[in-house]
Structure formats: structure tokens, C-alpha cells
mmCIF file of N, CA and C in Angstrom:
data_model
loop_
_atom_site.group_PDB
_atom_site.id
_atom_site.type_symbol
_atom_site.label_atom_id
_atom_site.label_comp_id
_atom_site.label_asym_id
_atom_site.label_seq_id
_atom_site.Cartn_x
_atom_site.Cartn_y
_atom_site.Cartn_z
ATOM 1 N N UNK A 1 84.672 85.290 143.579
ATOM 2 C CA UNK A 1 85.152 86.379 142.739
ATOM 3 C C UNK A 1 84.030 86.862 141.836
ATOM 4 N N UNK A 2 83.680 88.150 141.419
ATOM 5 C CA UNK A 2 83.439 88.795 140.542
ATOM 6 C C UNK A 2 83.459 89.539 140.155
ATOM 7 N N UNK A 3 83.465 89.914 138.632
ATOM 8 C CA UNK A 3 83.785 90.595 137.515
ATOM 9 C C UNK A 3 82.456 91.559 137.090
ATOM 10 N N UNK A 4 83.218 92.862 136.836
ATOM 11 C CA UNK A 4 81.761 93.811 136.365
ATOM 12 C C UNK A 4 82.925 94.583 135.371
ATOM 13 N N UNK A 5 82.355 94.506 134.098
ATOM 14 C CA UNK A 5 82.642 95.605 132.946
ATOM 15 C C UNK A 5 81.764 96.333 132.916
ATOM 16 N N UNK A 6 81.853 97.674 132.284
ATOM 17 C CA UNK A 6 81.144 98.424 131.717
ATOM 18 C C UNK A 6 82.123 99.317 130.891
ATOM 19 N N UNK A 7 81.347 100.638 130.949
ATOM 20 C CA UNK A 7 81.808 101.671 129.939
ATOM 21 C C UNK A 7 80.790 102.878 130.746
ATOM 22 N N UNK A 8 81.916 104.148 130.614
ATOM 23 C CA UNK A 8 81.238 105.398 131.393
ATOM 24 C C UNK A 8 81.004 105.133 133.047
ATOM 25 N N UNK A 9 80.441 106.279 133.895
ATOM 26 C CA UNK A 9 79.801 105.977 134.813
ATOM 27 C C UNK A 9 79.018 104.962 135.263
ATOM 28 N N UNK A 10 78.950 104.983 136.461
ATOM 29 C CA UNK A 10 77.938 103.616 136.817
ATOM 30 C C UNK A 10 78.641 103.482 138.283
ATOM 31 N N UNK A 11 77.252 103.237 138.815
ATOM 32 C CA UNK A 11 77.101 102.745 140.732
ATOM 33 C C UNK A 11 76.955 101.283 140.802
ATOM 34 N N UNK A 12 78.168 100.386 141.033
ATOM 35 C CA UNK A 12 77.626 99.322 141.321
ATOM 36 C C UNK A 12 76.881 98.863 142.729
ATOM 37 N N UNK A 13 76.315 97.938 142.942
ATOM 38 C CA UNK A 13 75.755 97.539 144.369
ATOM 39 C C UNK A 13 76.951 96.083 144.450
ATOM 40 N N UNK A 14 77.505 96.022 145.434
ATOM 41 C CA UNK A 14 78.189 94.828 145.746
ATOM 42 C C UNK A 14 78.275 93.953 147.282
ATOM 43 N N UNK A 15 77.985 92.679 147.510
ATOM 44 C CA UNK A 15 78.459 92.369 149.037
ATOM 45 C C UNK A 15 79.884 91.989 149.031
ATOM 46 N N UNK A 16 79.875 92.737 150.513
ATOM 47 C CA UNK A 16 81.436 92.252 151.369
ATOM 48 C C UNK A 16 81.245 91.519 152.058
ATOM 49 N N UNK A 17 82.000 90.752 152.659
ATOM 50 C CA UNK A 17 82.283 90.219 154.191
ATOM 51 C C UNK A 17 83.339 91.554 155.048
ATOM 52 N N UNK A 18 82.571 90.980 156.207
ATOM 53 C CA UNK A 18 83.617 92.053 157.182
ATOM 54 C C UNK A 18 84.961 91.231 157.139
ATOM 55 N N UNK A 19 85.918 92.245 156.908
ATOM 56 C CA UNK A 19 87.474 91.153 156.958
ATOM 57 C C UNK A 19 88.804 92.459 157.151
ATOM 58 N N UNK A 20 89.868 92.171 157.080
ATOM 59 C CA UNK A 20 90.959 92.949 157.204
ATOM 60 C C UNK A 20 90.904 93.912 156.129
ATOM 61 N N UNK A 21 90.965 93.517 154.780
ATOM 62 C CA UNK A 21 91.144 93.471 153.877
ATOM 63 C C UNK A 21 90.502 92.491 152.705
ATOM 64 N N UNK A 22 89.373 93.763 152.097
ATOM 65 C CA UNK A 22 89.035 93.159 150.278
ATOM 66 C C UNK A 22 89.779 93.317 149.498
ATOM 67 N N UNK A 23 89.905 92.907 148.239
ATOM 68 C CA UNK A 23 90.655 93.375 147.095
ATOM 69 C C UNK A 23 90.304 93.609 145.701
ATOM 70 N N UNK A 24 90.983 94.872 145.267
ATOM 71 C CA UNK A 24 90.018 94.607 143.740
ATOM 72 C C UNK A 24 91.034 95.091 142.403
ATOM 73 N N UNK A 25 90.783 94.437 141.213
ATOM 74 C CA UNK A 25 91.706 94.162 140.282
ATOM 75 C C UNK A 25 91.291 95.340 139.599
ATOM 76 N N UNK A 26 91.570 96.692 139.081
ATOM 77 C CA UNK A 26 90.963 97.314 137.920
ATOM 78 C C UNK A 26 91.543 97.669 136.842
ATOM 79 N N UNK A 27 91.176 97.320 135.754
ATOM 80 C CA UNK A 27 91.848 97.513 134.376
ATOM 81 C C UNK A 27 91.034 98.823 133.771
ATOM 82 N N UNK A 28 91.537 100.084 133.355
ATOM 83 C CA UNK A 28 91.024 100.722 132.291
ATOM 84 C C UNK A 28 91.590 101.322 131.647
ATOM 85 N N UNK A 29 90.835 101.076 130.299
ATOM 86 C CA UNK A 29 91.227 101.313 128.889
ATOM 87 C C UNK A 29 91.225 102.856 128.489
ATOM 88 N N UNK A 30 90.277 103.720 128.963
ATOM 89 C CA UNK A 30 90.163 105.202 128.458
ATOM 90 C C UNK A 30 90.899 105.798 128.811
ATOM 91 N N UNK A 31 91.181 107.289 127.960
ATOM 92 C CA UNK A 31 91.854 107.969 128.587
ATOM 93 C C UNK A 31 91.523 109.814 129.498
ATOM 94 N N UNK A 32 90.493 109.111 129.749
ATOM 95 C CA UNK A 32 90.069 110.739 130.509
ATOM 96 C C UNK A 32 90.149 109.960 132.264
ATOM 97 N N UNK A 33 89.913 111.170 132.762
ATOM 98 C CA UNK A 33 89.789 110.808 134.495
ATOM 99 C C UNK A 33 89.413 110.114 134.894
ATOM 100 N N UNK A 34 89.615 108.949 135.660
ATOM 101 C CA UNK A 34 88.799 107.666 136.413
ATOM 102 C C UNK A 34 88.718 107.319 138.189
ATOM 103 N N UNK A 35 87.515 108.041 138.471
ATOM 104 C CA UNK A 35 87.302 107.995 140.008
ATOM 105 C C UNK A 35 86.856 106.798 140.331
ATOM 106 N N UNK A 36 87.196 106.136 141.729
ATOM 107 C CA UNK A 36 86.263 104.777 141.888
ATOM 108 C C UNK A 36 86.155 105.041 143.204
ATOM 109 N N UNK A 37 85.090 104.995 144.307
ATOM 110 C CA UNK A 37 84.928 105.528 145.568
ATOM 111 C C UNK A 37 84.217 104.432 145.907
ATOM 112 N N UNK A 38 84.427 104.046 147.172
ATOM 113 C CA UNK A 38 83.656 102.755 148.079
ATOM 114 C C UNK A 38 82.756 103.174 148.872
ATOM 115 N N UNK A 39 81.282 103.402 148.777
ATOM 116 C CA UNK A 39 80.799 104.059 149.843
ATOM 117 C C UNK A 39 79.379 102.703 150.600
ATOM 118 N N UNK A 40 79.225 102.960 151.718
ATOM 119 C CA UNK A 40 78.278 102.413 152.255
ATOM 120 C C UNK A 40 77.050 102.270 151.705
ATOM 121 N N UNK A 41 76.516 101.687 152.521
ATOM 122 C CA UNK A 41 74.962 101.468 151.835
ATOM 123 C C UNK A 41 74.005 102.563 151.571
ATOM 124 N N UNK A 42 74.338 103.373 152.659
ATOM 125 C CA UNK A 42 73.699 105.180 152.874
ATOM 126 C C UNK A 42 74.403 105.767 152.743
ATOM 127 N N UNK A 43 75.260 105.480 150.953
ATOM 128 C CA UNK A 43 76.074 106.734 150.479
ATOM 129 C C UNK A 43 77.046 107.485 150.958
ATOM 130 N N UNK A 44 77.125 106.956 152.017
ATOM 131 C CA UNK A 44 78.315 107.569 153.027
ATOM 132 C C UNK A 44 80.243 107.334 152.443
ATOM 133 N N UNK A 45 80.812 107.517 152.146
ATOM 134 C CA UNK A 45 81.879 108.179 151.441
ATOM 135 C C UNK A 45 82.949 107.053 152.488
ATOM 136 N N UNK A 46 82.982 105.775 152.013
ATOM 137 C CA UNK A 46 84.006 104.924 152.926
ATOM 138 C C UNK A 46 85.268 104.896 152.622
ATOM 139 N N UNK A 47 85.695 104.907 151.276
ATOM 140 C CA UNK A 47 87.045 105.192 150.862
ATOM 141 C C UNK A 47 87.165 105.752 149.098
ATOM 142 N N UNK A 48 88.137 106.306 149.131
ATOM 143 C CA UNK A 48 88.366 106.582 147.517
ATOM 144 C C UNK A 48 89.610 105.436 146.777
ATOM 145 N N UNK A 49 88.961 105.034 146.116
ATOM 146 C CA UNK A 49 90.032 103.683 145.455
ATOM 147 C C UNK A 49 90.555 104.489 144.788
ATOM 148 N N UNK A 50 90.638 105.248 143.661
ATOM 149 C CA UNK A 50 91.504 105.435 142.410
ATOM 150 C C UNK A 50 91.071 106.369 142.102
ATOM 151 N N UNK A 51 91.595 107.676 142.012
ATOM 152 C CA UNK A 51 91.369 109.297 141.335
ATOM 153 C C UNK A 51 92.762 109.749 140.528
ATOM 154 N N UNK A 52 92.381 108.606 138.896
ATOM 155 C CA UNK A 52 93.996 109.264 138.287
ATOM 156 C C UNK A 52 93.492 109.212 136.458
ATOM 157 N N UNK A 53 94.078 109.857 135.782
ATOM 158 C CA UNK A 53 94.137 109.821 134.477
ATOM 159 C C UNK A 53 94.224 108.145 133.708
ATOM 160 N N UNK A 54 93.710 107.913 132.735
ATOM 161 C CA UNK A 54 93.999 106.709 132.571
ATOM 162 C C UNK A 54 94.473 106.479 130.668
ATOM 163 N N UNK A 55 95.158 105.121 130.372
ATOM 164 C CA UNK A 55 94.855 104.459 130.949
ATOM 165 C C UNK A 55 95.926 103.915 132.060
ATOM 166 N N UNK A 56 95.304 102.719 132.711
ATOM 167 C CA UNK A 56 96.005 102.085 133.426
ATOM 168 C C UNK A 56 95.515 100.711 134.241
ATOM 169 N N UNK A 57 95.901 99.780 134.766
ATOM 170 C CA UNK A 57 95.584 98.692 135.582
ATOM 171 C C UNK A 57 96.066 98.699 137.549
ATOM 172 N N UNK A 58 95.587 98.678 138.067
ATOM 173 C CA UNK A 58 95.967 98.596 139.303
ATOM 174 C C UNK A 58 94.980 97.074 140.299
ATOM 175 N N UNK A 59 95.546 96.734 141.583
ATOM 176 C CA UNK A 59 95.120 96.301 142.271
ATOM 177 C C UNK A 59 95.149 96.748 143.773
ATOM 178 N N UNK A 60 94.022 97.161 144.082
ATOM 179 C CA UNK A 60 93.784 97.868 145.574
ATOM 180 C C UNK A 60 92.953 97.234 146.493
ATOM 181 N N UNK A 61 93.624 97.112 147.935
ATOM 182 C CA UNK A 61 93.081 96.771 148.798
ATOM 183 C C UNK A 61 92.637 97.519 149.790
ATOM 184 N N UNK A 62 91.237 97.170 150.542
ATOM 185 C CA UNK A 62 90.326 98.327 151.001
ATOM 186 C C UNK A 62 89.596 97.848 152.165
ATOM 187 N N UNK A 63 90.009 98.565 153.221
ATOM 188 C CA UNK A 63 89.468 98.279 154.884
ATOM 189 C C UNK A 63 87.659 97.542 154.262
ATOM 190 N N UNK A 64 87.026 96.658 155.431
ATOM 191 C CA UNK A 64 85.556 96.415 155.070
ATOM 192 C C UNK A 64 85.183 96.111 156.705
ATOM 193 N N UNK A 65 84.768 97.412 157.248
ATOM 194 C CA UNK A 65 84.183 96.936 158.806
ATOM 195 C C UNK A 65 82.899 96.809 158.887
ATOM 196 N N UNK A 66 82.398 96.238 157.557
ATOM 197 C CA UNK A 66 81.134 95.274 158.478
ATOM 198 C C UNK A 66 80.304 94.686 157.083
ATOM 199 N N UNK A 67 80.004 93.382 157.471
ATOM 200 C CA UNK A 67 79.522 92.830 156.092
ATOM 201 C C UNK A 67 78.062 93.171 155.758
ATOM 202 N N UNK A 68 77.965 93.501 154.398
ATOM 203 C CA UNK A 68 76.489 93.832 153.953
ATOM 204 C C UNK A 68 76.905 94.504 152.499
ATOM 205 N N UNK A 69 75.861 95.435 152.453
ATOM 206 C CA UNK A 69 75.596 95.820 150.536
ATOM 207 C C UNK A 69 76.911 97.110 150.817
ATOM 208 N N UNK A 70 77.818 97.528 149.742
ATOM 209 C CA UNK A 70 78.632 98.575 149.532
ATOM 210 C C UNK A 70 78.211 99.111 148.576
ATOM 211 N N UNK A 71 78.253 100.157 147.808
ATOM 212 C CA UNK A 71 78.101 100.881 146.595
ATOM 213 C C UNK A 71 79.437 101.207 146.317
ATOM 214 N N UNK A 72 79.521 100.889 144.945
ATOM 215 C CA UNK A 72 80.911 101.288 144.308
ATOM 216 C C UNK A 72 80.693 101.737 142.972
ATOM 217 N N UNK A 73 81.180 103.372 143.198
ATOM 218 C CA UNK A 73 81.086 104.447 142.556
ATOM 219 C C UNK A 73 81.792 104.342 141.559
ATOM 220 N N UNK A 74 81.608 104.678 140.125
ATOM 221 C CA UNK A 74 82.515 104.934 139.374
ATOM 222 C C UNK A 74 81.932 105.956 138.386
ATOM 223 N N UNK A 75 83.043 106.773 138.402
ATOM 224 C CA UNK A 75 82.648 107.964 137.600
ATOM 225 C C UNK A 75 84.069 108.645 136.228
ATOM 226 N N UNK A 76 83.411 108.291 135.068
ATOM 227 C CA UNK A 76 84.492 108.024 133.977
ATOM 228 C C UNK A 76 83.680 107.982 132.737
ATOM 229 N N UNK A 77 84.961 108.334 131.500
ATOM 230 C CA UNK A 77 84.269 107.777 130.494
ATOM 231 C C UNK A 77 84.989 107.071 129.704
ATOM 232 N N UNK A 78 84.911 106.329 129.369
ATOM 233 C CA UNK A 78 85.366 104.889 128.677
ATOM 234 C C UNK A 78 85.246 103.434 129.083
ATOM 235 N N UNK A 79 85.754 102.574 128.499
ATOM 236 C CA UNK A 79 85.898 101.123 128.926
ATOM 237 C C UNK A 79 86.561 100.870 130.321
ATOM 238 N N UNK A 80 85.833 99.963 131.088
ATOM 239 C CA UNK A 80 86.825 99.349 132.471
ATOM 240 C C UNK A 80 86.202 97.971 133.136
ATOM 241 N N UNK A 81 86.965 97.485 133.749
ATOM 242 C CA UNK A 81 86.619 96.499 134.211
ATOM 243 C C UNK A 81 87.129 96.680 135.805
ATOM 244 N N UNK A 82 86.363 95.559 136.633
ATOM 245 C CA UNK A 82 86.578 95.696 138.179
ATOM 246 C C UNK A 82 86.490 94.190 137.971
ATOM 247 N N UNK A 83 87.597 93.474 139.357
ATOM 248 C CA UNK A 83 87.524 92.554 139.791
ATOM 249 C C UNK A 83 87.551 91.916 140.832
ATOM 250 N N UNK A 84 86.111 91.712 141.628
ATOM 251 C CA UNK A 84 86.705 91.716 143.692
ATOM 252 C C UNK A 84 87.012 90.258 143.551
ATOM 253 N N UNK A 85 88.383 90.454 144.221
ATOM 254 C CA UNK A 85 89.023 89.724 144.536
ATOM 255 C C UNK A 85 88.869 88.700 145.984
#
């Protein structure tokens, strides 16, 4: 498991394993728009996790066909936390 806080925007770099299903915990605190997008290693646009007003907490699970580095987009402003599950 791990945990990434921040605040505002920010691209994380993360590894997957290839599997059915990853999962991820997200808590945020602000209240303006909060996008979170899963994209490949070459930026390529793999899924959109969460495009909603906040705040709010959710847990989403997200196809992973093939293990290596993901980028996970987040574009916002305020406090949040992510948790792959």
C-alpha cells in the first residue's frame, strides 16, 4: 500500500502490477473541481477516476493491463489524499 498527500495539482509516477483490478482510496478536502486521470507511461489517457466537485471521499477500482510505471494525474486545488490499495 501507498499513500500520497498533497495539495493542488500534481502528476504522480506510480507502479502497478498487471491484475483484474487496482484500487484506490481518495479523500478530498477542497471545494473546487477534482479530476484524477490514470494515464500510461506515454501519457496516453487510460482511464478517468474522478471528475466531480468536492468535497468528498470515494474508493475506485481501475482495469491495469500491464505492469510497469502509470502516471496519475491530478488536477485541483486544495488538500487530498490517494491511497493504492
Amino acid at each position: 500500500r501507498m499513500i500520497y498527500s498533497n495539495r493542488d495539482s500534481k502528476e504522480l509516477i506510480i507502479d502497478l502490477m498487471e491484475e483484474h483490478r487496482a484500487k484506490f482510496a481518495v479523500i478530498y478536502s477542497g471545494d473546487s473541481n477534482f479530476e484524477m486521470t490514470l494515464k500510461t507511461n506515454n501519457r496516453i489517457e487510460h482511464q478517468v477516476i474522478r471528475d466531480q466537485q468536492g468535497p468528498f471521499e470515494f474508493i475506485q477500482e481501475v482495469d491495469v493491463p500491464y505492469t510497469g510505471p502509470y502516471l496519475v494525474d491530478v488536477y485541483t486545488q486544495g488538500e487530498w489524499s490517494i491511497e493504492q490499495r
